[in-house]
Amino acid sequence: MTEPIAEELVVIRGWGRISALGVASTPSATSPPPFTTHAASLPVAALPAAAEAALADLRRTVPAYRQLDRTVLLGLLAARQAMAAAGWQANLTAPTTPLTVSIGSSRGATGLLEEFHADYLAEGTVPVAASPLTTLGNVASWVAFDAGSTNGAALSHSSTCSSAFQALGNAMAWLRAGMATRFLAGGTEAPLTDFTLAQMRAIGIYSPYAAAEWPCRPGAGKPSTFVLGEGAAVFALERVSRSSLHAEPLAKPVFVLESVGFGFEAIGSKTGLSPNGQHFQQAIRQALAQAQVTPAEVDAVVLHSPGTPAGDAAERAALHAIFSPALPVLLSNKWLVGHTLGASAALSLDFALHVLATQQWPVAPFTTDLAARTEKSIRRILINAAGFGGNAASALVTML
């Protein structure tokens, strides 16, 4: 007999990440700034040398991986970390432990798609593998393959910059419905290509601080300081009963994914953004309602805050509408890792877990409304994400 929903929790058993900060690294502003200058003369948050080496090693582990897009490889590396941290073994083929995979990506196999298209323009042909290697579905399917999953679905999601939370929300729905017991969910993106950077520059939001140590400055106001980054974060999620969790030896913090809420506003602009952040308000209110949590019970918010004046202001307007008169502690990691599009929400959740576990975070070295420190204990964090087209998503995570 299934226990009532109130007695069941979705816990984060383990997680992994790779970003401009490295592989499984602790967020820090004391290390050398992770930003470099791309060939297009734009600042980017690219992987450091050690992370590149880890990616190269992964590519050599399986012959088929040599042909995979960078986006897929980033997802594989983060998923392997998540599996190891959760204590889940690969080749989960037993009927009692099915593993389902859901991975979000805004643009999917960006690098390979551009390469294949360039070859087609030059030669008029493409290799047979062009289509299967660039379809969005190949992201989750390769992660599932690497995890040895033969008894669960492999789902890929694209909802621009909220893609990772679309995957996370899908995972929660499946777990709570009893359609899965173990889930790998997250986001991955490798958008540092000439064509993608040209698109961001065309929108007119890219940071002018190419030579600055910290070119991405969320909450700093004008000018826009949007900077692209690359990376991935994947989470090992499991549905457990509250009673069984309390029976376990709690040698380390237990993180509970309480809810994932969604919002959408269809307005006629290139970014799908209203000044009062209606889609943010919808997503936040839905996340709070699902978790049966009041605004006063939220201690901190990891902002989506891409560094664009309009985007930053709309999110803060939404927060004021819900949390006034006193906002929670405002946090962001984009000034450390850039905006990783479909992976950004996953890396923000990773950052939130770091804050919950350590009660610390690096202080932004520029004028901003991001919190430097707080005297109160942070036990519950709201994480926001939003993207072009009017999509928004918010997740609540707490530490037991």
Short mmCIF file of N, CA and C in Angstrom, two decimals, residues 156-313:
data_model
loop_
_atom_site.label_atom_id
_atom_site.label_comp_id
_atom_site.label_asym_id
_atom_site.label_seq_id
_atom_site.Cartn_x
_atom_site.Cartn_y
_atom_site.Cartn_z
N SER A 156 14.64 13.93 -22.84
CA SER A 156 15.37 15.18 -23.05
C SER A 156 14.37 16.33 -23.12
N HIS A 157 14.72 17.47 -22.51
CA HIS A 157 13.82 18.61 -22.44
C HIS A 157 14.50 19.86 -22.99
N SER A 158 13.73 20.70 -23.65
CA SER A 158 14.24 22.00 -24.05
C SER A 158 13.15 23.04 -23.81
N SER A 159 13.43 23.92 -22.87
CA SER A 159 12.54 25.04 -22.59
C SER A 159 13.41 26.25 -22.27
N THR A 160 14.32 26.52 -23.20
CA THR A 160 15.33 27.57 -23.08
C THR A 160 16.04 27.49 -21.72
N CYS A 161 16.16 28.60 -21.00
CA CYS A 161 17.02 28.60 -19.82
C CYS A 161 16.38 27.98 -18.59
N SER A 162 15.13 27.56 -18.68
CA SER A 162 14.51 26.82 -17.58
C SER A 162 14.50 25.33 -17.85
N SER A 163 15.25 24.88 -18.84
CA SER A 163 15.22 23.48 -19.28
C SER A 163 15.56 22.49 -18.16
N ALA A 164 16.57 22.81 -17.35
CA ALA A 164 16.97 21.87 -16.30
C ALA A 164 15.86 21.68 -15.28
N PHE A 165 15.11 22.75 -15.00
CA PHE A 165 14.02 22.61 -14.03
C PHE A 165 12.80 21.93 -14.65
N GLN A 166 12.66 22.01 -15.97
CA GLN A 166 11.63 21.21 -16.62
C GLN A 166 11.95 19.73 -16.40
N ALA A 167 13.22 19.38 -16.52
CA ALA A 167 13.64 17.99 -16.27
C ALA A 167 13.43 17.61 -14.82
N LEU A 168 13.76 18.53 -13.90
CA LEU A 168 13.62 18.26 -12.48
C LEU A 168 12.14 18.11 -12.09
N GLY A 169 11.30 18.98 -12.65
CA GLY A 169 9.88 18.89 -12.37
C GLY A 169 9.28 17.60 -12.89
N ASN A 170 9.74 17.18 -14.05
CA ASN A 170 9.28 15.91 -14.60
C ASN A 170 9.70 14.75 -13.70
N ALA A 171 10.91 14.83 -13.18
CA ALA A 171 11.40 13.79 -12.27
C ALA A 171 10.53 13.72 -11.02
N MET A 172 10.18 14.88 -10.45
CA MET A 172 9.35 14.89 -9.26
C MET A 172 7.98 14.28 -9.53
N ALA A 173 7.41 14.61 -10.68
CA ALA A 173 6.09 14.08 -11.02
C ALA A 173 6.12 12.56 -11.15
N TRP A 174 7.13 12.05 -11.82
CA TRP A 174 7.25 10.60 -12.00
C TRP A 174 7.48 9.91 -10.65
N LEU A 175 8.34 10.47 -9.83
CA LEU A 175 8.64 9.86 -8.55
C LEU A 175 7.40 9.85 -7.65
N ARG A 176 6.70 10.96 -7.59
CA ARG A 176 5.53 11.04 -6.72
C ARG A 176 4.38 10.18 -7.24
N ALA A 177 4.33 9.98 -8.55
CA ALA A 177 3.27 9.15 -9.13
C ALA A 177 3.59 7.67 -9.02
N GLY A 178 4.78 7.34 -8.57
CA GLY A 178 5.17 5.94 -8.47
C GLY A 178 5.62 5.34 -9.79
N MET A 179 5.86 6.18 -10.80
CA MET A 179 6.32 5.69 -12.09
C MET A 179 7.83 5.46 -12.12
N ALA A 180 8.51 5.94 -11.09
CA ALA A 180 9.96 5.74 -10.98
C ALA A 180 10.33 5.80 -9.50
N THR A 181 11.42 5.15 -9.16
CA THR A 181 11.93 5.22 -7.79
C THR A 181 13.29 5.91 -7.72
N ARG A 182 14.04 5.88 -8.82
CA ARG A 182 15.32 6.56 -8.91
C ARG A 182 15.38 7.36 -10.20
N PHE A 183 15.94 8.55 -10.10
CA PHE A 183 15.93 9.46 -11.25
C PHE A 183 17.24 10.23 -11.31
N LEU A 184 17.82 10.32 -12.51
CA LEU A 184 18.91 11.25 -12.78
C LEU A 184 18.31 12.42 -13.55
N ALA A 185 18.41 13.62 -13.01
CA ALA A 185 17.81 14.79 -13.67
C ALA A 185 18.75 15.98 -13.55
N GLY A 186 18.79 16.80 -14.58
CA GLY A 186 19.64 17.98 -14.54
C GLY A 186 19.67 18.70 -15.87
N GLY A 187 20.75 19.42 -16.12
CA GLY A 187 20.87 20.19 -17.35
C GLY A 187 22.31 20.27 -17.82
N THR A 188 22.48 20.44 -19.12
CA THR A 188 23.81 20.52 -19.71
C THR A 188 23.81 21.46 -20.90
N GLU A 189 24.90 22.18 -21.10
CA GLU A 189 24.97 23.13 -22.21
C GLU A 189 26.43 23.42 -22.56
N ALA A 190 26.71 23.48 -23.86
CA ALA A 190 28.04 23.86 -24.36
C ALA A 190 27.84 24.87 -25.49
N PRO A 191 27.50 26.11 -25.15
CA PRO A 191 27.11 27.09 -26.17
C PRO A 191 28.21 28.03 -26.63
N LEU A 192 29.46 27.76 -26.26
CA LEU A 192 30.52 28.72 -26.58
C LEU A 192 31.03 28.52 -27.99
N THR A 193 30.13 28.71 -28.95
CA THR A 193 30.45 28.58 -30.37
C THR A 193 30.27 29.94 -31.05
N ASP A 194 30.90 30.10 -32.19
CA ASP A 194 30.85 31.38 -32.90
C ASP A 194 29.41 31.81 -33.19
N PHE A 195 28.61 30.88 -33.70
CA PHE A 195 27.25 31.23 -34.10
C PHE A 195 26.38 31.58 -32.90
N THR A 196 26.51 30.83 -31.82
CA THR A 196 25.70 31.11 -30.63
C THR A 196 26.11 32.45 -30.01
N LEU A 197 27.38 32.71 -29.93
CA LEU A 197 27.84 34.00 -29.40
C LEU A 197 27.37 35.16 -30.27
N ALA A 198 27.36 34.95 -31.58
CA ALA A 198 26.87 35.99 -32.49
C ALA A 198 25.39 36.27 -32.24
N GLN A 199 24.63 35.23 -31.92
CA GLN A 199 23.21 35.41 -31.62
C GLN A 199 23.02 36.25 -30.36
N MET A 200 23.80 35.96 -29.32
CA MET A 200 23.68 36.72 -28.08
C MET A 200 24.11 38.18 -28.28
N ARG A 201 25.14 38.35 -29.09
CA ARG A 201 25.59 39.73 -29.37
C ARG A 201 24.53 40.49 -30.15
N ALA A 202 23.83 39.82 -31.06
CA ALA A 202 22.80 40.46 -31.88
C ALA A 202 21.63 40.96 -31.03
N ILE A 203 21.35 40.27 -29.94
CA ILE A 203 20.25 40.69 -29.07
C ILE A 203 20.59 41.97 -28.33
N GLY A 204 21.89 42.27 -28.21
CA GLY A 204 22.32 43.51 -27.58
C GLY A 204 22.45 43.44 -26.07
N ILE A 205 22.66 42.22 -25.54
CA ILE A 205 22.72 42.07 -24.08
C ILE A 205 24.10 41.69 -23.58
N TYR A 206 25.06 41.47 -24.48
CA TYR A 206 26.34 40.92 -24.05
C TYR A 206 27.18 41.94 -23.30
N SER A 207 27.92 41.47 -22.31
CA SER A 207 28.72 42.34 -21.46
C SER A 207 29.80 43.08 -22.25
N PRO A 208 29.98 44.37 -21.99
CA PRO A 208 31.06 45.12 -22.65
C PRO A 208 32.40 44.98 -21.94
N TYR A 209 32.41 44.26 -20.79
CA TYR A 209 33.61 44.19 -19.98
C TYR A 209 34.50 43.02 -20.37
N ALA A 210 34.95 43.00 -21.61
CA ALA A 210 35.74 41.87 -22.10
C ALA A 210 37.07 41.74 -21.36
N ALA A 211 37.62 42.84 -20.92
CA ALA A 211 38.93 42.80 -20.27
C ALA A 211 38.83 42.79 -18.75
N ALA A 212 37.63 42.81 -18.20
CA ALA A 212 37.46 42.87 -16.75
C ALA A 212 37.58 41.48 -16.14
N GLU A 213 37.99 41.43 -14.88
CA GLU A 213 38.09 40.15 -14.19
C GLU A 213 36.72 39.51 -14.01
N TRP A 214 35.71 40.35 -13.75
CA TRP A 214 34.36 39.85 -13.49
C TRP A 214 33.39 40.54 -14.44
N PRO A 215 33.30 40.04 -15.68
CA PRO A 215 32.46 40.71 -16.69
C PRO A 215 30.97 40.48 -16.51
N CYS A 216 30.57 39.44 -15.76
CA CYS A 216 29.15 39.16 -15.52
C CYS A 216 28.79 39.68 -14.13
N ARG A 217 27.84 40.63 -14.06
CA ARG A 217 27.56 41.30 -12.80
C ARG A 217 26.06 41.38 -12.52
N PRO A 218 25.45 40.27 -12.13
CA PRO A 218 24.01 40.29 -11.83
C PRO A 218 23.68 41.25 -10.70
N GLY A 219 22.62 42.02 -10.90
CA GLY A 219 22.18 42.95 -9.88
C GLY A 219 22.95 44.25 -9.83
N ALA A 220 23.83 44.48 -10.80
CA ALA A 220 24.65 45.69 -10.79
C ALA A 220 24.02 46.83 -11.60
N GLY A 221 22.91 46.57 -12.29
CA GLY A 221 22.28 47.61 -13.09
C GLY A 221 22.92 47.74 -14.46
N LYS A 222 22.79 48.92 -15.07
CA LYS A 222 23.31 49.13 -16.42
C LYS A 222 24.82 49.27 -16.40
N PRO A 223 25.51 48.87 -17.51
CA PRO A 223 24.97 48.25 -18.73
C PRO A 223 24.69 46.77 -18.52
N SER A 224 24.11 46.14 -19.52
CA SER A 224 23.89 44.70 -19.46
C SER A 224 25.22 43.97 -19.39
N THR A 225 25.29 42.96 -18.53
CA THR A 225 26.55 42.23 -18.35
C THR A 225 26.35 40.73 -18.53
N PHE A 226 25.51 40.36 -19.45
CA PHE A 226 25.28 38.95 -19.79
C PHE A 226 26.56 38.34 -20.35
N VAL A 227 26.95 37.18 -19.83
CA VAL A 227 28.12 36.46 -20.32
C VAL A 227 27.78 34.97 -20.42
N LEU A 228 28.07 34.35 -21.55
CA LEU A 228 27.79 32.93 -21.72
C LEU A 228 28.83 32.07 -21.00
N GLY A 229 28.36 30.96 -20.46
CA GLY A 229 29.23 29.97 -19.87
C GLY A 229 28.82 28.59 -20.33
N GLU A 230 29.61 27.59 -19.98
CA GLU A 230 29.29 26.20 -20.32
C GLU A 230 29.37 25.35 -19.06
N GLY A 231 28.64 24.24 -19.07
CA GLY A 231 28.69 23.37 -17.91
C GLY A 231 27.50 22.45 -17.82
N ALA A 232 27.44 21.71 -16.74
CA ALA A 232 26.35 20.76 -16.50
C ALA A 232 26.26 20.47 -15.02
N ALA A 233 25.06 20.12 -14.58
CA ALA A 233 24.86 19.61 -13.22
C ALA A 233 23.73 18.58 -13.28
N VAL A 234 23.93 17.46 -12.61
CA VAL A 234 22.95 16.37 -12.61
C VAL A 234 22.75 15.90 -11.18
N PHE A 235 21.51 15.54 -10.85
CA PHE A 235 21.13 15.18 -9.49
C PHE A 235 20.53 13.77 -9.46
N ALA A 236 20.93 13.01 -8.46
CA ALA A 236 20.37 11.67 -8.25
C ALA A 236 19.23 11.79 -7.25
N LEU A 237 18.01 11.61 -7.74
CA LEU A 237 16.82 11.81 -6.93
C LEU A 237 16.16 10.47 -6.62
N GLU A 238 15.60 10.40 -5.41
CA GLU A 238 14.96 9.16 -5.00
C GLU A 238 13.76 9.48 -4.12
N ARG A 239 12.69 8.74 -4.29
CA ARG A 239 11.52 8.88 -3.43
C ARG A 239 11.67 7.96 -2.23
N VAL A 240 11.53 8.52 -1.04
CA VAL A 240 11.65 7.73 0.18
C VAL A 240 10.54 8.15 1.14
N SER A 241 10.18 7.27 2.04
CA SER A 241 9.21 7.62 3.06
C SER A 241 9.92 8.39 4.16
N ARG A 242 9.19 9.29 4.78
CA ARG A 242 9.77 10.09 5.86
C ARG A 242 10.24 9.20 7.01
N SER A 243 9.47 8.15 7.30
CA SER A 243 9.83 7.27 8.41
C SER A 243 11.12 6.51 8.13
N SER A 244 11.29 6.02 6.90
CA SER A 244 12.51 5.29 6.57
C SER A 244 13.72 6.20 6.57
N LEU A 245 13.52 7.46 6.18
CA LEU A 245 14.62 8.41 6.17
C LEU A 245 15.10 8.67 7.60
N HIS A 246 14.16 8.82 8.51
CA HIS A 246 14.54 9.07 9.89
C HIS A 246 15.20 7.84 10.52
N ALA A 247 14.95 6.68 9.94
CA ALA A 247 15.56 5.46 10.48
C ALA A 247 17.00 5.31 10.03
N GLU A 248 17.40 6.08 8.99
CA GLU A 248 18.77 5.99 8.48
C GLU A 248 19.72 6.77 9.38
N PRO A 249 20.96 6.34 9.45
CA PRO A 249 21.96 7.14 10.17
C PRO A 249 22.28 8.41 9.39
N LEU A 250 22.01 9.58 9.94
CA LEU A 250 22.18 10.84 9.24
C LEU A 250 23.59 11.37 9.46
N ALA A 251 24.56 10.76 8.78
CA ALA A 251 25.95 11.16 8.93
C ALA A 251 26.26 12.41 8.13
N LYS A 252 25.39 12.77 7.20
CA LYS A 252 25.60 13.96 6.39
C LYS A 252 24.25 14.62 6.18
N PRO A 253 24.23 15.88 5.74
CA PRO A 253 22.94 16.55 5.55
C PRO A 253 22.07 15.81 4.53
N VAL A 254 20.77 15.86 4.76
CA VAL A 254 19.81 15.30 3.81
C VAL A 254 19.12 16.46 3.13
N PHE A 255 19.19 16.50 1.80
CA PHE A 255 18.59 17.56 1.04
C PHE A 255 17.30 17.07 0.40
N VAL A 256 16.23 17.81 0.61
CA VAL A 256 14.92 17.44 0.09
C VAL A 256 14.51 18.43 -0.99
N LEU A 257 14.18 17.91 -2.16
CA LEU A 257 13.61 18.74 -3.21
C LEU A 257 12.11 18.80 -2.95
N GLU A 258 11.64 19.94 -2.46
CA GLU A 258 10.26 20.05 -2.00
C GLU A 258 9.27 20.27 -3.13
N SER A 259 9.65 21.04 -4.13
CA SER A 259 8.70 21.35 -5.20
C SER A 259 9.40 21.98 -6.38
N VAL A 260 8.73 21.94 -7.53
CA VAL A 260 9.16 22.67 -8.73
C VAL A 260 7.92 23.30 -9.33
N GLY A 261 7.88 24.62 -9.37
CA GLY A 261 6.74 25.33 -9.93
C GLY A 261 7.07 25.95 -11.27
N PHE A 262 6.05 26.17 -12.09
CA PHE A 262 6.27 26.70 -13.44
C PHE A 262 5.39 27.92 -13.70
N GLY A 263 5.88 28.80 -14.56
CA GLY A 263 5.13 29.96 -14.98
C GLY A 263 5.34 30.23 -16.45
N PHE A 264 4.38 30.91 -17.06
CA PHE A 264 4.50 31.23 -18.50
C PHE A 264 3.73 32.50 -18.79
N GLU A 265 4.32 33.38 -19.55
CA GLU A 265 3.61 34.56 -20.03
C GLU A 265 3.91 34.76 -21.50
N ALA A 266 2.85 34.81 -22.28
CA ALA A 266 2.98 34.97 -23.73
C ALA A 266 2.81 36.44 -24.08
N ILE A 267 3.93 37.16 -24.19
CA ILE A 267 3.87 38.56 -24.56
C ILE A 267 4.75 38.79 -25.78
N GLY A 268 4.45 39.85 -26.51
CA GLY A 268 5.10 40.06 -27.79
C GLY A 268 6.44 40.75 -27.71
N SER A 269 7.43 40.11 -27.14
CA SER A 269 8.78 40.67 -27.13
C SER A 269 9.77 39.57 -27.45
N LYS A 270 10.98 39.95 -27.78
CA LYS A 270 11.99 38.96 -28.17
C LYS A 270 12.43 38.09 -26.99
N THR A 271 12.20 38.57 -25.77
CA THR A 271 12.61 37.80 -24.60
C THR A 271 11.44 37.23 -23.81
N GLY A 272 10.20 37.64 -24.10
CA GLY A 272 9.05 37.14 -23.35
C GLY A 272 9.12 37.54 -21.89
N LEU A 273 9.25 38.85 -21.63
CA LEU A 273 9.51 39.31 -20.27
C LEU A 273 8.64 40.53 -19.98
N SER A 274 7.87 40.49 -18.90
CA SER A 274 7.09 41.65 -18.47
C SER A 274 7.83 42.36 -17.35
N PRO A 275 7.64 43.66 -17.17
CA PRO A 275 8.38 44.40 -16.14
C PRO A 275 8.17 43.88 -14.73
N ASN A 276 6.98 43.32 -14.44
CA ASN A 276 6.74 42.81 -13.09
C ASN A 276 6.96 41.31 -12.96
N GLY A 277 7.55 40.69 -13.99
CA GLY A 277 7.92 39.29 -13.91
C GLY A 277 6.76 38.36 -13.60
N GLN A 278 5.70 38.46 -14.39
CA GLN A 278 4.52 37.64 -14.13
C GLN A 278 4.83 36.15 -14.13
N HIS A 279 5.69 35.72 -15.08
CA HIS A 279 6.01 34.29 -15.12
C HIS A 279 6.78 33.85 -13.88
N PHE A 280 7.65 34.73 -13.36
CA PHE A 280 8.34 34.42 -12.10
C PHE A 280 7.33 34.30 -10.96
N GLN A 281 6.40 35.24 -10.90
CA GLN A 281 5.40 35.20 -9.83
C GLN A 281 4.60 33.90 -9.86
N GLN A 282 4.19 33.48 -11.07
CA GLN A 282 3.44 32.24 -11.20
C GLN A 282 4.26 31.05 -10.71
N ALA A 283 5.51 30.98 -11.16
CA ALA A 283 6.36 29.85 -10.81
C ALA A 283 6.63 29.81 -9.31
N ILE A 284 6.92 30.96 -8.71
CA ILE A 284 7.23 31.00 -7.28
C ILE A 284 6.01 30.63 -6.45
N ARG A 285 4.86 31.20 -6.81
CA ARG A 285 3.64 30.89 -6.04
C ARG A 285 3.29 29.41 -6.16
N GLN A 286 3.50 28.84 -7.35
CA GLN A 286 3.19 27.43 -7.52
C GLN A 286 4.14 26.57 -6.69
N ALA A 287 5.42 26.92 -6.67
CA ALA A 287 6.39 26.16 -5.87
C ALA A 287 6.05 26.23 -4.39
N LEU A 288 5.67 27.41 -3.91
CA LEU A 288 5.31 27.57 -2.51
C LEU A 288 4.06 26.77 -2.17
N ALA A 289 3.07 26.81 -3.07
CA ALA A 289 1.82 26.09 -2.82
C ALA A 289 2.03 24.58 -2.79
N GLN A 290 2.83 24.08 -3.73
CA GLN A 290 3.11 22.64 -3.76
C GLN A 290 3.74 22.16 -2.46
N ALA A 291 4.67 22.95 -1.96
CA ALA A 291 5.40 22.57 -0.75
C ALA A 291 4.66 22.95 0.53
N GLN A 292 3.54 23.66 0.38
CA GLN A 292 2.78 24.15 1.53
C GLN A 292 3.68 24.98 2.44
N VAL A 293 4.39 25.91 1.79
CA VAL A 293 5.34 26.78 2.47
C VAL A 293 4.91 28.22 2.29
N THR A 294 5.03 29.03 3.33
CA THR A 294 4.71 30.45 3.22
C THR A 294 5.95 31.22 2.77
N PRO A 295 5.79 32.41 2.20
CA PRO A 295 6.96 33.20 1.82
C PRO A 295 7.93 33.44 2.97
N ALA A 296 7.39 33.60 4.17
CA ALA A 296 8.25 33.88 5.33
C ALA A 296 9.16 32.71 5.69
N GLU A 297 8.85 31.52 5.18
CA GLU A 297 9.65 30.34 5.50
C GLU A 297 10.79 30.13 4.51
N VAL A 298 10.92 31.00 3.54
CA VAL A 298 12.03 30.93 2.58
C VAL A 298 13.16 31.82 3.07
N ASP A 299 14.32 31.25 3.26
CA ASP A 299 15.45 31.99 3.82
C ASP A 299 16.29 32.71 2.78
N ALA A 300 16.37 32.15 1.59
CA ALA A 300 17.24 32.73 0.56
C ALA A 300 16.70 32.40 -0.82
N VAL A 301 17.11 33.18 -1.80
CA VAL A 301 16.75 32.95 -3.20
C VAL A 301 18.02 32.96 -4.03
N VAL A 302 18.26 31.88 -4.78
CA VAL A 302 19.30 31.91 -5.81
C VAL A 302 18.63 32.44 -7.07
N LEU A 303 18.99 33.63 -7.46
CA LEU A 303 18.33 34.33 -8.54
C LEU A 303 18.68 33.75 -9.90
N HIS A 304 17.75 33.92 -10.84
CA HIS A 304 18.10 33.66 -12.24
C HIS A 304 19.03 34.77 -12.72
N SER A 305 18.66 36.00 -12.45
CA SER A 305 19.44 37.22 -12.65
C SER A 305 20.59 37.10 -13.66
N PRO A 306 20.31 37.24 -14.96
CA PRO A 306 21.35 37.03 -15.98
C PRO A 306 22.31 38.19 -16.14
N GLY A 307 22.09 39.29 -15.41
CA GLY A 307 22.95 40.46 -15.58
C GLY A 307 22.39 41.47 -16.55
N THR A 308 21.22 41.20 -17.11
CA THR A 308 20.56 42.18 -17.99
C THR A 308 19.69 43.07 -17.12
N PRO A 309 19.73 44.39 -17.30
CA PRO A 309 18.95 45.28 -16.43
C PRO A 309 17.46 44.95 -16.41
N ALA A 310 16.87 44.67 -17.57
CA ALA A 310 15.43 44.37 -17.61
C ALA A 310 15.12 43.04 -16.94
N GLY A 311 15.94 42.03 -17.21
CA GLY A 311 15.72 40.72 -16.60
C GLY A 311 15.90 40.74 -15.10
N ASP A 312 16.97 41.39 -14.64
CA ASP A 312 17.22 41.48 -13.21
C ASP A 312 16.09 42.22 -12.51
N ALA A 313 15.64 43.33 -13.10
CA ALA A 313 14.59 44.15 -12.48
C ALA A 313 13.26 43.40 -12.43
#
